[in-house]
PDB file of C-alpha atoms in Angstrom:
ATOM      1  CA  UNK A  48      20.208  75.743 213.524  1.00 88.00           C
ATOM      2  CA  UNK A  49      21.530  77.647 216.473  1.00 95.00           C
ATOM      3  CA  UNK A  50      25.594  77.211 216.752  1.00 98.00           C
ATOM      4  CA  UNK A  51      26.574  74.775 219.646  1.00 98.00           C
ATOM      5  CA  UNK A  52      29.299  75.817 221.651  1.00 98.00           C
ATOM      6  CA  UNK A  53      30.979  73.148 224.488  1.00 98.00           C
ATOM      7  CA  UNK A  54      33.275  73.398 227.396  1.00 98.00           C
ATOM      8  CA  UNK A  55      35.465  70.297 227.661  1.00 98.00           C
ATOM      9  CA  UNK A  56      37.743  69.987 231.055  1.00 97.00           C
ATOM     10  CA  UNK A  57      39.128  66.391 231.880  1.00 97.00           C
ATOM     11  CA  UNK A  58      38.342  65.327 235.424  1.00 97.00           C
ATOM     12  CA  UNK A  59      41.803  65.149 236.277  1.00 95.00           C
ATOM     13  CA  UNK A  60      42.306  68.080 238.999  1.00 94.00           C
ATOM     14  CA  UNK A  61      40.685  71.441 240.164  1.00 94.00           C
ATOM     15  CA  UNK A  62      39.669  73.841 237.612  1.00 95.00           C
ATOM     16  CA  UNK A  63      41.333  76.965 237.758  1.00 94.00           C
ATOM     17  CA  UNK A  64      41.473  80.937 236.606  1.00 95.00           C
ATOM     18  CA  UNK A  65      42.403  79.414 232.862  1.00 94.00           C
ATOM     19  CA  UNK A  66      39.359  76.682 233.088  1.00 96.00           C
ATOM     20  CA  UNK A  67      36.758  79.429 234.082  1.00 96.00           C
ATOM     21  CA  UNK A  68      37.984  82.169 231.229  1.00 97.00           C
ATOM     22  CA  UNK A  69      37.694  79.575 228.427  1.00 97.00           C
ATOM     23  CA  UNK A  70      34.124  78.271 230.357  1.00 98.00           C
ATOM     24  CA  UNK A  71      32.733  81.844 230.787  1.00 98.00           C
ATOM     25  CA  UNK A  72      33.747  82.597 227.097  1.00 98.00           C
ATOM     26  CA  UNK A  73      31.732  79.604 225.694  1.00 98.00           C
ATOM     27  CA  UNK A  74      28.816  80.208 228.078  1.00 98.00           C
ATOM     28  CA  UNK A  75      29.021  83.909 227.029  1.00 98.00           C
ATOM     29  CA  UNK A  76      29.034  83.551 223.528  1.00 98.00           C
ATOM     30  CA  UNK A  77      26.443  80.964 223.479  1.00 98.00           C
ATOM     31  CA  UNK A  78      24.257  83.364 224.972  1.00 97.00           C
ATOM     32  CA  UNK A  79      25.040  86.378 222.798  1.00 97.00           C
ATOM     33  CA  UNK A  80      24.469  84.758 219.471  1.00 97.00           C
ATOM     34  CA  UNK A  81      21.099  82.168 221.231  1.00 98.00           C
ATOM     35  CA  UNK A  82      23.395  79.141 220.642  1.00 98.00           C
ATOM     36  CA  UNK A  83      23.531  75.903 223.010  1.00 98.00           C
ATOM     37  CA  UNK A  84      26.317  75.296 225.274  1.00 98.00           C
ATOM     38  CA  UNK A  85      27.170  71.722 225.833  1.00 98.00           C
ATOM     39  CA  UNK A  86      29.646  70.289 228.580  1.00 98.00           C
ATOM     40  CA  UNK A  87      31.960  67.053 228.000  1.00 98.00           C
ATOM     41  CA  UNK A  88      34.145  65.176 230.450  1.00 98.00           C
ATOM     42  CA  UNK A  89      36.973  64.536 229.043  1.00 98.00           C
ATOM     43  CA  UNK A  90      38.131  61.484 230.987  1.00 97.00           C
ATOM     44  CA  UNK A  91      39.652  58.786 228.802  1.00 95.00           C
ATOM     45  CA  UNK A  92      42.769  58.747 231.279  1.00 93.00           C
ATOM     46  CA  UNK A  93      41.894  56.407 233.812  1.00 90.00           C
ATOM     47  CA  UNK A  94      44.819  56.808 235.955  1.00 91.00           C
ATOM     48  CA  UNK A  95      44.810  60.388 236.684  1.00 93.00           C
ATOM     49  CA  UNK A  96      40.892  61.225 236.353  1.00 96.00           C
ATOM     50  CA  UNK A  97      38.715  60.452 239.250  1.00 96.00           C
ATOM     51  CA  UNK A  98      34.835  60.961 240.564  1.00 97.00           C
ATOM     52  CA  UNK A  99      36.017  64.285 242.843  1.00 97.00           C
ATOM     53  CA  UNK A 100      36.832  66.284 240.554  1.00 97.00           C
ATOM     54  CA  UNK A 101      34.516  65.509 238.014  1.00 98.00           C
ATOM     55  CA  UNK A 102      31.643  66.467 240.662  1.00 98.00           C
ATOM     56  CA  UNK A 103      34.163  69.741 241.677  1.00 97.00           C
ATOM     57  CA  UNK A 104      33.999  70.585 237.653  1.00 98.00           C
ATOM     58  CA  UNK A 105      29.835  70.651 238.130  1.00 98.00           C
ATOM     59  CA  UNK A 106      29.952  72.375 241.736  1.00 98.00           C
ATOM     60  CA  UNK A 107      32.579  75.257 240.119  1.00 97.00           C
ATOM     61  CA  UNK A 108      31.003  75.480 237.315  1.00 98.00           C
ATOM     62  CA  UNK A 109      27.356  76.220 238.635  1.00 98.00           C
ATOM     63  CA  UNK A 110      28.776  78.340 241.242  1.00 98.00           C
ATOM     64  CA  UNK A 111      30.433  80.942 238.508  1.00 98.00           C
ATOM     65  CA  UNK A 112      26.848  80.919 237.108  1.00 98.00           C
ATOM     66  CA  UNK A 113      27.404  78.692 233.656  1.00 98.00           C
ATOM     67  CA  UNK A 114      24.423  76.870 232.532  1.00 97.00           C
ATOM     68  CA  UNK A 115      24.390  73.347 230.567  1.00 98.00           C
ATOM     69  CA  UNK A 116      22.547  71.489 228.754  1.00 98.00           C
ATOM     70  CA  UNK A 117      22.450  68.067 229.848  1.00 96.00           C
ATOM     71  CA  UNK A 118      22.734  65.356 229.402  1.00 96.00           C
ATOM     72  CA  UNK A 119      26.974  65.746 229.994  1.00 98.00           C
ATOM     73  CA  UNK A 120      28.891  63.527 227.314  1.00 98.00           C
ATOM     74  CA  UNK A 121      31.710  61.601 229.448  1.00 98.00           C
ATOM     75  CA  UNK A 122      34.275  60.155 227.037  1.00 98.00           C
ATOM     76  CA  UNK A 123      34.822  57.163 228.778  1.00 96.00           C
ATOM     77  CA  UNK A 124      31.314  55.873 227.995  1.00 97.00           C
ATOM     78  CA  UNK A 125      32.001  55.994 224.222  1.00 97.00           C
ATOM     79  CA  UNK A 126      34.847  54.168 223.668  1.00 97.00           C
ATOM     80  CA  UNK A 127      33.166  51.909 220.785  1.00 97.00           C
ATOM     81  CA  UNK A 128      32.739  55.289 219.020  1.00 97.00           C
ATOM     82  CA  UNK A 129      36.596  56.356 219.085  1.00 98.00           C
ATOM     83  CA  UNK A 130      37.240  52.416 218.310  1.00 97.00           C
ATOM     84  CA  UNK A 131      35.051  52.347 215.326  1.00 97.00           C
ATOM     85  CA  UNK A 132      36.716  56.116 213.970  1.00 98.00           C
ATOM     86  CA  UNK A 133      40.431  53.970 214.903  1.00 98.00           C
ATOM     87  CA  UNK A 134      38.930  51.357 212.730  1.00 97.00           C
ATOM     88  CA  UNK A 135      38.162  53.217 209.592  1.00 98.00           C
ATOM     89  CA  UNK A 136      41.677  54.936 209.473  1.00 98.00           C
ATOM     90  CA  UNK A 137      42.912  51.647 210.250  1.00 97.00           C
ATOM     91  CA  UNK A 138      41.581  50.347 207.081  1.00 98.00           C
ATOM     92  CA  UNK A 139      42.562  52.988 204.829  1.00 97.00           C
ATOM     93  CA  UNK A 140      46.587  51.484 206.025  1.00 97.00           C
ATOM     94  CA  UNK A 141      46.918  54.986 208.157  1.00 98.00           C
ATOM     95  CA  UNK A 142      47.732  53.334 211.597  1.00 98.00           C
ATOM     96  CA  UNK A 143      50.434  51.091 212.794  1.00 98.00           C
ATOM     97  CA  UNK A 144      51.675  50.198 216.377  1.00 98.00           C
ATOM     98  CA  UNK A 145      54.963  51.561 217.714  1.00 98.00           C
ATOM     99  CA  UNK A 146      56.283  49.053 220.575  1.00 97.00           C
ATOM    100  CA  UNK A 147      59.201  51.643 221.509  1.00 96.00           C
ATOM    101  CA  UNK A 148      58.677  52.582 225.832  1.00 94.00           C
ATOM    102  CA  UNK A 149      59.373  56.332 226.572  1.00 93.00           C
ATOM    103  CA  UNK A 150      62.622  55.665 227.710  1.00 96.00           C
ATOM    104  CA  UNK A 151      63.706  53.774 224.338  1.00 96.00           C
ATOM    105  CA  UNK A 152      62.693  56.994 222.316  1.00 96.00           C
ATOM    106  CA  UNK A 153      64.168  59.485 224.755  1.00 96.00           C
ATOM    107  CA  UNK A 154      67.330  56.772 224.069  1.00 96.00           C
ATOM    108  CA  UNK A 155      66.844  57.204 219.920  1.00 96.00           C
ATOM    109  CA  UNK A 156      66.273  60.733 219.677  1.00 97.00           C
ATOM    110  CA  UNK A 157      69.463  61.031 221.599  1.00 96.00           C
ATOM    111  CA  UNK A 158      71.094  58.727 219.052  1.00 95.00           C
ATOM    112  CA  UNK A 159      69.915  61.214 216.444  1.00 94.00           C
ATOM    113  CA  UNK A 160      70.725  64.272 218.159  1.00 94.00           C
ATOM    114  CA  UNK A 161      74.491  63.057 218.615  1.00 93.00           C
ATOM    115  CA  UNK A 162      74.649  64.261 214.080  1.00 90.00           C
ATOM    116  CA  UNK A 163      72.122  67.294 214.733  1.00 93.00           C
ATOM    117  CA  UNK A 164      69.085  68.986 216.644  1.00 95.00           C
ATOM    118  CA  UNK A 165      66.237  65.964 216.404  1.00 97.00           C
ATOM    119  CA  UNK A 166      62.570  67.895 214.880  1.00 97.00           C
ATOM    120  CA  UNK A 167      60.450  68.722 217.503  1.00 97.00           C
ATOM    121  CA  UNK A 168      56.479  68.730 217.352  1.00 98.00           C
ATOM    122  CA  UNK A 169      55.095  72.276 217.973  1.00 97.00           C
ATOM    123  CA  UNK A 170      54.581  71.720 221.950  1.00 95.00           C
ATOM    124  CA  UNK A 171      58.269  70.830 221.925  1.00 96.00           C
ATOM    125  CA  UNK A 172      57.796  67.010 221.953  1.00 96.00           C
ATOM    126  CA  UNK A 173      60.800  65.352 219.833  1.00 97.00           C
ATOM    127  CA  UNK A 174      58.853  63.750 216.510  1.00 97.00           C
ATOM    128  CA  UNK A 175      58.429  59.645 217.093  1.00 98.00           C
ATOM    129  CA  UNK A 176      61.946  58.810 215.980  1.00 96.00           C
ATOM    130  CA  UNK A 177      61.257  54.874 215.921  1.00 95.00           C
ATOM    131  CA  UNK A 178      61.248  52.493 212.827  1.00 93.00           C
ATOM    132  CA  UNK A 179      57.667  50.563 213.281  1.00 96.00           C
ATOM    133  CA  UNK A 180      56.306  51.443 209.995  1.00 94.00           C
ATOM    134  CA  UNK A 181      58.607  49.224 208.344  1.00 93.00           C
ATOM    135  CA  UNK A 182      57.727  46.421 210.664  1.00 96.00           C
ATOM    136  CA  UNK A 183      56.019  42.943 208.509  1.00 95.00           C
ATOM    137  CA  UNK A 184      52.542  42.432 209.666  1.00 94.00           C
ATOM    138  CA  UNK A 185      53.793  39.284 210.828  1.00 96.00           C
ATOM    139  CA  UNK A 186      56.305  40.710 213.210  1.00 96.00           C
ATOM    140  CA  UNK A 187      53.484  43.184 214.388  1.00 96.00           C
ATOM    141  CA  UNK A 188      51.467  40.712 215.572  1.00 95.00           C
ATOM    142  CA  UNK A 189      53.669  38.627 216.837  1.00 96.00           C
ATOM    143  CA  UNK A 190      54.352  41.688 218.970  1.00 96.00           C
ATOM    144  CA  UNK A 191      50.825  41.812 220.058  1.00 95.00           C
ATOM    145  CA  UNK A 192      50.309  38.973 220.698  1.00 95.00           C
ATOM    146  CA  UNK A 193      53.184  39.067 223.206  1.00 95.00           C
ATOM    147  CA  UNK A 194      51.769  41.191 225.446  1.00 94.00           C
ATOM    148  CA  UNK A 195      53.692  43.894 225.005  1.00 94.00           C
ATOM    149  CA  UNK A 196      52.589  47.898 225.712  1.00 95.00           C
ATOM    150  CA  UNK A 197      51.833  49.994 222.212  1.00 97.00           C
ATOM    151  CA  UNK A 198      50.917  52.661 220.552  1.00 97.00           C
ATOM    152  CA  UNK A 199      49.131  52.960 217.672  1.00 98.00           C
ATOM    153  CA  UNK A 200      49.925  55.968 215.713  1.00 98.00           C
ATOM    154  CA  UNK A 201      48.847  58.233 212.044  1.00 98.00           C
ATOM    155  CA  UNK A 202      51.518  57.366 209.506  1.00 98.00           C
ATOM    156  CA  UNK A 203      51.648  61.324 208.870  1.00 98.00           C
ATOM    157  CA  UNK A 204      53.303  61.045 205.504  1.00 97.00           C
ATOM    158  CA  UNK A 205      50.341  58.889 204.183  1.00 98.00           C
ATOM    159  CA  UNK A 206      48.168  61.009 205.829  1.00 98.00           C
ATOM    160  CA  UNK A 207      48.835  64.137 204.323  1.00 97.00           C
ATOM    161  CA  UNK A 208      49.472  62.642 200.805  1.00 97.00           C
ATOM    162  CA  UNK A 209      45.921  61.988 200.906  1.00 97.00           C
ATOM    163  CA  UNK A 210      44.851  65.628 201.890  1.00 96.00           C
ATOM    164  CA  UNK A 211      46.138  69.001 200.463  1.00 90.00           C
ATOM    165  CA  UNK A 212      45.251  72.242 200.704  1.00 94.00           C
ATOM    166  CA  UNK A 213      44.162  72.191 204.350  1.00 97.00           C
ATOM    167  CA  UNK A 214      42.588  75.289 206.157  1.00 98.00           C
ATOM    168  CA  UNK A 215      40.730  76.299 208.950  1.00 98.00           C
ATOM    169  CA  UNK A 216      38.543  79.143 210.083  1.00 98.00           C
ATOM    170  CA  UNK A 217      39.967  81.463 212.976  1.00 98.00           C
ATOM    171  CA  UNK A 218      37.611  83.454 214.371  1.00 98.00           C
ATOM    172  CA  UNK A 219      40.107  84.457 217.737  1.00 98.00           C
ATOM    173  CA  UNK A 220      43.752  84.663 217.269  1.00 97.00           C
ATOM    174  CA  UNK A 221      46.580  82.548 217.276  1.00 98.00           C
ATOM    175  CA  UNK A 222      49.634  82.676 219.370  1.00 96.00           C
ATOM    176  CA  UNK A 223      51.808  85.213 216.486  1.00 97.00           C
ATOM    177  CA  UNK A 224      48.274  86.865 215.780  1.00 97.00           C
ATOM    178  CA  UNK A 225      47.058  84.219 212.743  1.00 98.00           C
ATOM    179  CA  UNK A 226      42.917  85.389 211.988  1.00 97.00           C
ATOM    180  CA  UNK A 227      41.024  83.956 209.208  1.00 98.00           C
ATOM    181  CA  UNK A 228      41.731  81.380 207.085  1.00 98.00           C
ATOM    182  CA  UNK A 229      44.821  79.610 208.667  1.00 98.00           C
ATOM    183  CA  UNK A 230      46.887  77.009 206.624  1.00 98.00           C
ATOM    184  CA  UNK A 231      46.900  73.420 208.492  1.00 98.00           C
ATOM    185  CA  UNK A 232      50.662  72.065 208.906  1.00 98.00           C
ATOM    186  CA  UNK A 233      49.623  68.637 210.235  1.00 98.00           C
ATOM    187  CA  UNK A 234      53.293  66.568 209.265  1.00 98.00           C
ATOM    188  CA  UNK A 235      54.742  69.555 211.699  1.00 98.00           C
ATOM    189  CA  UNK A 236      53.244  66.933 214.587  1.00 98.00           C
ATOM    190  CA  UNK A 237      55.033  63.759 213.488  1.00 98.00           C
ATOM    191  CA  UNK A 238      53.162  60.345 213.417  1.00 98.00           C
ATOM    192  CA  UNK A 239      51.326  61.260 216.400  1.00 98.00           C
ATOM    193  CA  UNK A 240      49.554  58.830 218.712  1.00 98.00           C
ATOM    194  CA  UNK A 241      45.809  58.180 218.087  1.00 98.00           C
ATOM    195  CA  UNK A 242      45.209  55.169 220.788  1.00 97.00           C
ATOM    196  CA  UNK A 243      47.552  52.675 223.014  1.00 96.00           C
ATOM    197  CA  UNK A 244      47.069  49.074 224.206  1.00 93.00           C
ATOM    198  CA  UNK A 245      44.800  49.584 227.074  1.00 90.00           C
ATOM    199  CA  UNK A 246      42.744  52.838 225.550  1.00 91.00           C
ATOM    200  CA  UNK A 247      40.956  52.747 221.808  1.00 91.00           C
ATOM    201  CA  UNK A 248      41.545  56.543 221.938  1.00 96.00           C
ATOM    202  CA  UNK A 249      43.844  59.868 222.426  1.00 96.00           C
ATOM    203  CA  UNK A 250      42.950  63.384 222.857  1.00 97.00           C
ATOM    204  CA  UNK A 251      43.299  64.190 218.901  1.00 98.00           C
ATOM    205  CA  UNK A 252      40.544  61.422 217.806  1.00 98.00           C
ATOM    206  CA  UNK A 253      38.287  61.462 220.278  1.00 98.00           C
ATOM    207  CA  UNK A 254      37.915  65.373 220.612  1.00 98.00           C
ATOM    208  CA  UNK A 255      37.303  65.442 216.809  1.00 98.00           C
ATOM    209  CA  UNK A 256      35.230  62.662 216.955  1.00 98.00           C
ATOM    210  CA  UNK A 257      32.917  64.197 220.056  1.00 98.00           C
ATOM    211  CA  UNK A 258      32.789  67.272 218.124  1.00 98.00           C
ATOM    212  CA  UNK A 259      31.558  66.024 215.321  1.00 98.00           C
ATOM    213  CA  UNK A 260      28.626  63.830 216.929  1.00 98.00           C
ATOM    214  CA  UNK A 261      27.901  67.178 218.874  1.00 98.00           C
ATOM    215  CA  UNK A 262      27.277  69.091 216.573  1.00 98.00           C
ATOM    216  CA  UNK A 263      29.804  71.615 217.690  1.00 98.00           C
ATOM    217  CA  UNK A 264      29.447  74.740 215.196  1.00 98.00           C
ATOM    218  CA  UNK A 265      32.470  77.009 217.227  1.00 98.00           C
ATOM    219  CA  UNK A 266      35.402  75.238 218.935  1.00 98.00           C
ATOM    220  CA  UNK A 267      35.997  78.171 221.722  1.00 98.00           C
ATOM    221  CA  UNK A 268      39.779  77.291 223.116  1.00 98.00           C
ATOM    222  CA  UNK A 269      43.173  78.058 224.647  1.00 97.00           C
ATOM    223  CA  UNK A 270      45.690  79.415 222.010  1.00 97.00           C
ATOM    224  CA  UNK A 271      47.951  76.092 223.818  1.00 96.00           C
ATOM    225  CA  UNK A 272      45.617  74.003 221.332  1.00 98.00           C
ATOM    226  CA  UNK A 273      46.142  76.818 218.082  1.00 98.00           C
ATOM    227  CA  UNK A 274      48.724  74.534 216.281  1.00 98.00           C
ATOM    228  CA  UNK A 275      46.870  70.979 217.052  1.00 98.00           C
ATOM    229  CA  UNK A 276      43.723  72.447 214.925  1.00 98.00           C
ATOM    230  CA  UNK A 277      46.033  71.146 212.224  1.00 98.00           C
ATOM    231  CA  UNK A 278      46.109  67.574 213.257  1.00 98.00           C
ATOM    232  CA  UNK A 279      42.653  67.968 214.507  1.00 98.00           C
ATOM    233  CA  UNK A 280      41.509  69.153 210.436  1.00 98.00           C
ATOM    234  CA  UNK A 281      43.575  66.373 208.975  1.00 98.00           C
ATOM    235  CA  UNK A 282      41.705  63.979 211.154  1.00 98.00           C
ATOM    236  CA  UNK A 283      38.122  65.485 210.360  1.00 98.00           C
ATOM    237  CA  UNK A 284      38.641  64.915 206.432  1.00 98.00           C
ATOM    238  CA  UNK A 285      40.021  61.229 206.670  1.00 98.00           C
ATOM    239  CA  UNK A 286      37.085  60.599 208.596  1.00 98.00           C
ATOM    240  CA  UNK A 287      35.002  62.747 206.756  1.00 98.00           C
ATOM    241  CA  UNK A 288      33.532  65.110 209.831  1.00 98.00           C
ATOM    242  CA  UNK A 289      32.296  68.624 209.784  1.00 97.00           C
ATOM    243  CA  UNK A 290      34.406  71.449 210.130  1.00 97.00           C
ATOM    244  CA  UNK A 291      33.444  73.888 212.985  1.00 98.00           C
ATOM    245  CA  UNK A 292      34.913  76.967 213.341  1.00 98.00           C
ATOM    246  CA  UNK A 293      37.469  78.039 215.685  1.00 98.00           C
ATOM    247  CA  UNK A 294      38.162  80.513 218.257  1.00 98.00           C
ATOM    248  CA  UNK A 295      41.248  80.362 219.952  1.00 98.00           C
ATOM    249  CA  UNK A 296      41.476  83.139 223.391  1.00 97.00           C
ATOM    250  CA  UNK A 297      44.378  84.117 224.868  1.00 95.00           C
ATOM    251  CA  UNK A 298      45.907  82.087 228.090  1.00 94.00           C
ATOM    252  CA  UNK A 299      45.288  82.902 231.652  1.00 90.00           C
ATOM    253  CA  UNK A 300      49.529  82.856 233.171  1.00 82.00           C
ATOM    254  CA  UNK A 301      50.900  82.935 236.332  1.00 77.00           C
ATOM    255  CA  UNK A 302      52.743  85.296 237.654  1.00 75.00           C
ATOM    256  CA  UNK A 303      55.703  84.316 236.211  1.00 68.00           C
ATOM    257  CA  UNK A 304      54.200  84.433 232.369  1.00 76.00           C
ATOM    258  CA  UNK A 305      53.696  80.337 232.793  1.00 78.00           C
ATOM    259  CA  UNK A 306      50.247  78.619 231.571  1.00 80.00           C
ATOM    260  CA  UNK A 307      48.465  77.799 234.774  1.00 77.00           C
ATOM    261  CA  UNK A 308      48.772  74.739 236.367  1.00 71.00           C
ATOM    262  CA  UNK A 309      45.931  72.219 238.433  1.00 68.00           C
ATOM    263  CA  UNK A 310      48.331  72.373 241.198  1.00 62.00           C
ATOM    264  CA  UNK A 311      48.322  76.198 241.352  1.00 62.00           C
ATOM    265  CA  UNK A 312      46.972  76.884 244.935  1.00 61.00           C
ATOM    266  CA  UNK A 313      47.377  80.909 243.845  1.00 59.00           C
ATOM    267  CA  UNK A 314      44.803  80.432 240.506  1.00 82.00           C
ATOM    268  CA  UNK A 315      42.345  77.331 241.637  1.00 89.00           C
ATOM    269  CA  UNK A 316      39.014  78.824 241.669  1.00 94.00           C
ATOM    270  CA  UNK A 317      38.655  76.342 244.750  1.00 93.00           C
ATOM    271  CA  UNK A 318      41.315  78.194 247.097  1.00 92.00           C
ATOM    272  CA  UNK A 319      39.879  81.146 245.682  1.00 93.00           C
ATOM    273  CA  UNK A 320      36.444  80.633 246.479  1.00 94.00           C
ATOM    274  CA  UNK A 321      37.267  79.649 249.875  1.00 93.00           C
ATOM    275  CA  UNK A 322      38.874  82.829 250.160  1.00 93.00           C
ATOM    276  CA  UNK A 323      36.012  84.665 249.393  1.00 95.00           C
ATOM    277  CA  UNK A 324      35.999  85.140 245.864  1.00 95.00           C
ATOM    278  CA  UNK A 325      32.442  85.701 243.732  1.00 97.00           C
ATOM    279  CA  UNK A 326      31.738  84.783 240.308  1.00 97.00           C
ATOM    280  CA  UNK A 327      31.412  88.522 239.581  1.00 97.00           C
ATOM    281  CA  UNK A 328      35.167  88.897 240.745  1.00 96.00           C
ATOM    282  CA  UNK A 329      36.338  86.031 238.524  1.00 96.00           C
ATOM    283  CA  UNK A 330      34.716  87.780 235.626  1.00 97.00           C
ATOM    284  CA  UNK A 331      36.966  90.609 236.567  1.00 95.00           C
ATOM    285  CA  UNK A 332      39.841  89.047 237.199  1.00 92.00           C
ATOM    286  CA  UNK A 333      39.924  86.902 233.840  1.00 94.00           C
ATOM    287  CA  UNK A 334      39.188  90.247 231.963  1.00 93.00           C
ATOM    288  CA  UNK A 335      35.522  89.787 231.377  1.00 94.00           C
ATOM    289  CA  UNK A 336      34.228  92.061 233.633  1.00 77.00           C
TER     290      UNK A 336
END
């Protein structure tokens, strides 16, 4: 089978100098080794995603010469999919719902910090410092049944005493230089958050999930997303999903060594095209000229 490569941008802002490197490399090495190239809208966050810049994503896309097959997978159109995968780790006791708002655990990881430096997750994110695990079932759905907002989150410790010996694959480089097999550190992320109340779904399940049902072969990616391959491996043998490969490229920064932004006027290929910009100059100015 030729390997399937896919470009996955949420619909929730302009694509910019970052968005067409990562594109250009999947288009590029779908050509080079007569693979597919698929494209997926990554739009399970309803409040921030909307129909403009899904259309700009198509309309930049085609205009830095990047074919697709089609039909495009939009996330929000399989949310019975992510449900069921929710489901199945549900009933192997992996999942429970955290009730805690943001403010409440900005408030206990405080608490904590006041005896010593809280763990953080490898973006920086302070681990879920909350107590919901040890909640009855009773209380839990009493809580539910309340109304109140949740999350529903991977009880990381059970998780990982089911798996050992996790790898993956890295065929690009990760952010200290990591090729080949890499050792997954999955409990580094905490219990992280697999759905809420109003969305069956987070980034980490459904991106493992889409992969899987796409047949993706080689996950092409930022080195920003190096360290969630772990979460992203644990997830693929609970559920018992393929393992693709990876290939994480380095990141397109600003000028003052940031990650680029949607609301970067200076890197949007929009503003750029308007100012005259071709595709061939992109290419250049990402470093694949």
């Amino acid at each position: 089978m030729p390997p399937v490569f896919r470009f996955a941008p949420s619909p929730n802002g302009l694509l910019h100098l970052g968005h067409a490197y990562s594109a250009l490399l999947n288009f590029d090495r779908a050509r080079e080794t007569g693979g597919r190239l698929l494209l997926r809208i990554e739009d399970i966050d309803a409040t921030r995603c909307r129909p403009e810049y899904e259309t700009a994503i198509y309309d930049d896309l085609a205009w830095l010469g990047i074919a697709w097959e089609t039909p495009v997978r939009r996330q929000s159109e399989h949310l019975a999919v992510y449900r069921a995968a929710l489901e199945r780790l549900s009933a192997l006791g992996l999942v429970y719902p955290a009730f805690e708002s943001r403010a409440e655990i900005a408030r206990l990881v405080a608490a904590r910090e006041a005896s010593g430096p809280w763990p953080r997750d490898p973006d920086g994110a302070p681990l879920y410092p909350g107590d919901a695990r040890s909640l009855s079932a009773g209380e839990r759905d009493r809580l539910i049944a309340s109304g109140v907002p949740y999350a529903l989150r991977l009880d990381m410790a059970a998780a990982c005493r089911r798996v050992a010996g996790l790898t993956w694959n890295e065929l690009g480089e990760g952010p200290d230089g990591e090729r080949g097999i890499v050792a997954a550190r999955p409990e580094a992320w905490g219990d992280v958050i697999l759905a809420r109340k109003e969305t069956p779904t987070s980034y980490h399940l459904s991106v493992v999930v889409d992969d899987a049902l796409q047949g993706i072969s080689e996950v092409v990616r930022g080195q920003d997303l190096f360290h969630a391959t772990s979460v992203h491996r644990l997830l693929q043998v609970l559920l018992d999903l393929p393992e693709p490969a990876y290939r994480h490229h380095a990141l397109i920064l600003d000028e003052a060594g940031r990650k680029l932004s949607k609301s970067g006027r200076s890197t949007g290929l929009r503003e750029l095209r308007a100012d005259g910009a071709t595709p061939a100059g992109i290419r250049r100015l990402v470093g694949l000229g």
